[in-house]
C-alpha positions in Angstrom: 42.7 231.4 237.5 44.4 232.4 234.0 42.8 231.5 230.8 44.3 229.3 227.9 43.1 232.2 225.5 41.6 231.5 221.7 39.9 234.4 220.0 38.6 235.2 216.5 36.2 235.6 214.4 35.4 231.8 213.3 33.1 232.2 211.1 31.9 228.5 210.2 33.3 226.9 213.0 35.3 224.8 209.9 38.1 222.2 210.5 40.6 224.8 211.0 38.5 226.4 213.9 38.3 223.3 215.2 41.7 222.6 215.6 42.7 226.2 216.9 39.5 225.6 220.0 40.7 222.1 220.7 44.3 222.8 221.0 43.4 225.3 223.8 41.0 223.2 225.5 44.1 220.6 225.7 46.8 223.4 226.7 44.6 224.8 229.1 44.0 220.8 230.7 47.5 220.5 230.2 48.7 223.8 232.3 45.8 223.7 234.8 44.2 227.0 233.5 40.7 227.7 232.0 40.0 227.4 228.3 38.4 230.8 227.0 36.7 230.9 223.3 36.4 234.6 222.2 34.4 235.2 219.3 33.7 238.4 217.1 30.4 237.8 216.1 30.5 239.8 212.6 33.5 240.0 211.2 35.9 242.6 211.3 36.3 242.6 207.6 32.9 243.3 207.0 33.3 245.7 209.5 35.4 247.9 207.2 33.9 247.0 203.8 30.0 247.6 205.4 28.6 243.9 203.7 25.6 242.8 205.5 24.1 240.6 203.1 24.5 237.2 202.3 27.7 237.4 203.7 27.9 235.0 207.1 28.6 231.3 207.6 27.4 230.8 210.5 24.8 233.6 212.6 26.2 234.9 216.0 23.9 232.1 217.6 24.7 229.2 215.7 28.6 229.8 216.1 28.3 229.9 219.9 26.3 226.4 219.6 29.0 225.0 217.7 32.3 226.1 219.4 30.1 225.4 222.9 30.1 221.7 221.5 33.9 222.1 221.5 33.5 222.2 225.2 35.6 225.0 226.3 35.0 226.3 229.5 33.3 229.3 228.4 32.5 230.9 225.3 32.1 235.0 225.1 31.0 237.1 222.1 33.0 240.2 222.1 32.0 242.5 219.0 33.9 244.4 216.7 34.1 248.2 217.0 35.3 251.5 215.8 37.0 252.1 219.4 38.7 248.5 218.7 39.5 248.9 215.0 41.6 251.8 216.4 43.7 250.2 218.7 47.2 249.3 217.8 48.5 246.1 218.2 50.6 247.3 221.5 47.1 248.3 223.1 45.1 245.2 221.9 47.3 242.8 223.6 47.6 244.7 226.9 44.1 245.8 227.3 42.7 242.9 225.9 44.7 239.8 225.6 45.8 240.6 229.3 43.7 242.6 230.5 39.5 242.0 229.7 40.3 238.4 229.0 43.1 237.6 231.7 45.5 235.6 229.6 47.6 232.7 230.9 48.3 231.3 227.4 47.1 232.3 223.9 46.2 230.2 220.9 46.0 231.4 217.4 45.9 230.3 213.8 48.7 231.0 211.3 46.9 234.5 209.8 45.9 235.8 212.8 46.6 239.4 213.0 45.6 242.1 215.9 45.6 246.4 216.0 45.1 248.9 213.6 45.6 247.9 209.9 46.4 244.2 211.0 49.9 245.1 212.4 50.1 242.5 214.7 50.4 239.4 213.5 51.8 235.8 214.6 55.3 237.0 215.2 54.4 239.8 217.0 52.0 238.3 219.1 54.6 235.2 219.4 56.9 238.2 221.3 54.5 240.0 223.3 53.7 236.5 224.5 57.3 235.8 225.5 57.5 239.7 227.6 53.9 238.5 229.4 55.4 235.3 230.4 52.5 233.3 229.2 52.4 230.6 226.9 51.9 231.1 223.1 50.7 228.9 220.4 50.0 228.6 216.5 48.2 226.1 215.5 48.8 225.1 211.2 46.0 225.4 208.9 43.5 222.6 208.2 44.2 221.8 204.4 42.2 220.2 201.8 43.3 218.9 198.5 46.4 221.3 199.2 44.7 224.4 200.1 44.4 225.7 203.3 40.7 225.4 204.8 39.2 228.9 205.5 36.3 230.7 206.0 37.0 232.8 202.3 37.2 229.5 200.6 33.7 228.2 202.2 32.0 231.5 201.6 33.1 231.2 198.0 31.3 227.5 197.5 28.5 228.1 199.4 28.0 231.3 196.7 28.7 228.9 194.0 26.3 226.3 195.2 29.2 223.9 196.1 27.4 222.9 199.5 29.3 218.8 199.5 32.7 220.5 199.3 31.8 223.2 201.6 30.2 220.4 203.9 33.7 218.7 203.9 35.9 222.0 204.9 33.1 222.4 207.4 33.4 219.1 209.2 29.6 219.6 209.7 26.2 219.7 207.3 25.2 223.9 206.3 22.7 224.7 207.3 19.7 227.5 207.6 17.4 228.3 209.3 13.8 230.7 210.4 10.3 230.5 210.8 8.1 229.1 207.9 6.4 232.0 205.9 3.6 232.0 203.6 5.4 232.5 200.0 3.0 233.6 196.3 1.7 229.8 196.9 3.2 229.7 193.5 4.8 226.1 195.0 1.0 224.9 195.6 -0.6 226.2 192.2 1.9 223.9 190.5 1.1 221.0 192.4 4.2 221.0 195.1 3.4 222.4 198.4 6.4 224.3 200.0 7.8 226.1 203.2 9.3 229.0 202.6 12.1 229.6 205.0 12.5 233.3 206.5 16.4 233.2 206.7 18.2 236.2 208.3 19.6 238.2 205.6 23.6 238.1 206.2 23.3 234.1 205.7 24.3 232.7 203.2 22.1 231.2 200.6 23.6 228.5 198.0 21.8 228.7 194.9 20.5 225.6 193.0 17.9 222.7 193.6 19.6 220.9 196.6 18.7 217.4 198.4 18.2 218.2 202.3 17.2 217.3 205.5 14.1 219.3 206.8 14.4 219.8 210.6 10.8 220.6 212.5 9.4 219.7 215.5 12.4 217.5 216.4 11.6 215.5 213.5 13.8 215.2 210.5 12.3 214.6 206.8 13.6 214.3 203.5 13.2 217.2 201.2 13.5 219.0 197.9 15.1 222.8 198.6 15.4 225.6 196.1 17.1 228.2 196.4 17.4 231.2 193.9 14.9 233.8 192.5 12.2 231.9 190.4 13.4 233.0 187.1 10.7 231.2 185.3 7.5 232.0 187.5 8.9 235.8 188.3 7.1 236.1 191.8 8.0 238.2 194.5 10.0 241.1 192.4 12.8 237.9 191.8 14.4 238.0 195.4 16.6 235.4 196.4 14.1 232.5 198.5 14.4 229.7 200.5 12.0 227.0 199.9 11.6 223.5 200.5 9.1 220.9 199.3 9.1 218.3 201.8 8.5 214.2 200.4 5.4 212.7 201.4 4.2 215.6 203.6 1.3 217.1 203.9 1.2 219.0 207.7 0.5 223.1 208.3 3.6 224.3 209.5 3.2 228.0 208.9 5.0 229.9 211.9 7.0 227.0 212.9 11.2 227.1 213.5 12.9 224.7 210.9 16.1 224.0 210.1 17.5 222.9 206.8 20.9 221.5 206.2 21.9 221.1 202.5 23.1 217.7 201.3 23.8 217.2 197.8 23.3 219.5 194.9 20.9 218.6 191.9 21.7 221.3 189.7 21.4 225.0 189.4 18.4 227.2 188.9 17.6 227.9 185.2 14.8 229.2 183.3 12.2 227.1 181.4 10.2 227.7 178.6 6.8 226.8 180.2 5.1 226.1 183.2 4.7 222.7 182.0 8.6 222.4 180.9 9.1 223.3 184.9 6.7 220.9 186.5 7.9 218.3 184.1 11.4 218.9 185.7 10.4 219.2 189.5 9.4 215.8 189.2 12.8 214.5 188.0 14.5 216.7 190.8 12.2 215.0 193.2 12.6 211.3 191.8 16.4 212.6 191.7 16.2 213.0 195.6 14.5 209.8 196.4 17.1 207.9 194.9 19.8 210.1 196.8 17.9 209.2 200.0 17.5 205.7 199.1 21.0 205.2 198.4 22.3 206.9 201.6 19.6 205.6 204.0 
């Protein structure tokens, strides 16, 4: 049986994803085919520019969770390589549109692009479409506030911290995740014990103190996260960390898989004067949370 084709990198799984997966899940029902989700898992951009870093919306993993929920019939990860970064747009389409994935249809977004330098882009693929006799669709951008939704836009606000506007392009809560480490107890010697979240390191990590929900043992718990480099403490050569002090918690969790989803931004990390200066304003961060919590019970 053919396959109602959508492939790309969706990075984010974000509204515009969304739209793009569901519109060929409802062609596919439509033309009595199969609806196939293609995925690169790293992006072909950073596939040319070499970023590794604190670069990725969503891990490999957590994308194929998310477009699974779209409920395709089957989702495939097909990485991004030199031999495929060499390909023109001609041999993409045949060996690959056609031929690996066996396309009835083929579904896109407006800035879609294929083959060597990105030379094949929606009206090309529009065309080659038409010659295969299979069906061909472009689905228009998500927008918000008059821009179109993408996974450049989210990157940016994550990186600014901007997790609520991010959340909204999303259509879902960001989130991280990892095993709890043990930290420079720095957290514990100031009287606020915290879990220390070993994130993979192309994620990416908004900075600020954030309002979040603390995912462990199926449970879900209010917390306090901060993320940035502990300017006024110094510990740990000042690399970015993930840490998160749970209210009214007191369990070992040390090993344990957690997931944090980020809710609402308090503010953004600064640099105090004194230790005491610091406490002094993790407790109004803290109180700051409850009544966040409180108000959206």
């Amino acid at each position: 049986m053919p396959n109602f084709l959508a492939i790309g990198t969706y990075d984010g799984v974000h509204l515009g994803h969304r739209k793009i997966v569901l519109s060929a899940v409802r062609e596919a029902l439509r033309r009595g085919m199969k609806s196939r989700v293609v995925y690169f898992p790293f992006p072909p951009k950073f596939f040319f520019s070499g970023e590794t870093s604190n670069c990725l919306i969503t891990l490999p993993e957590e994308r194929e969770r998310l477009l699974t929920a779209l409920r395709p019939d089957s989702v495939e990860a097909f990485p991004f390589d030199r031999q495929l970064s060499l390909m023109d747009a001609d041999q993409f389409f045949a060996r690959m549109v056609m031929g690996r994935f066996q396309a009835g249809g083929l579904c896109v977004g407006p800035d879609f692009a294929v083959g060597r330098g990105r030379e094949g882009h929606v009206d090309f693929l529009r065309g080659a479409c038409r010659g295969a006799r299979i069906a061909f669709k472009a689905v228009p951008f998500a927008t918000r506030r008059g821009h179109k939704i993408s996974s450049s836009l989210i990157r940016a606000l994550l990186r600014a911290g901007d997790v609520e506007e991010a959340n909204l392009c999303l259509g879902w809560r960001y989130s991280i995740s990892g095993p709890v480490v043990r930290g420079a107890g720095i957290g514990r010697q100031l009287g606020f014990r915290t879990a220390n979240v070993g994130v993979h390191e192309a994620k990416i990590l908004p900075p600020g103190i954030f309002a979040a929900a603390f995912r462990v043992d199926g449970e879900v718990l209010p917390a306090v996260m901060n993320v940035g480099r502990r300017p006024t403490v110094k510990s740990l050569g000042g690399r970015m960390l993930a840490e998160a002090h749970i209210l009214d918690f007191s369990r070992m969790i040390y090993g344990r898989k957690v997931e944090v989803a980020f809710l609402k931004r308090l503010r953004g990390e600064r640099r105090f004067a004194s230790r005491d200066a610091l406490v002094a304003r993790i407790r109004q961060d803290i109180a700051e949370a409850r009544r966040y919590f409180e108000k959206t019970r």
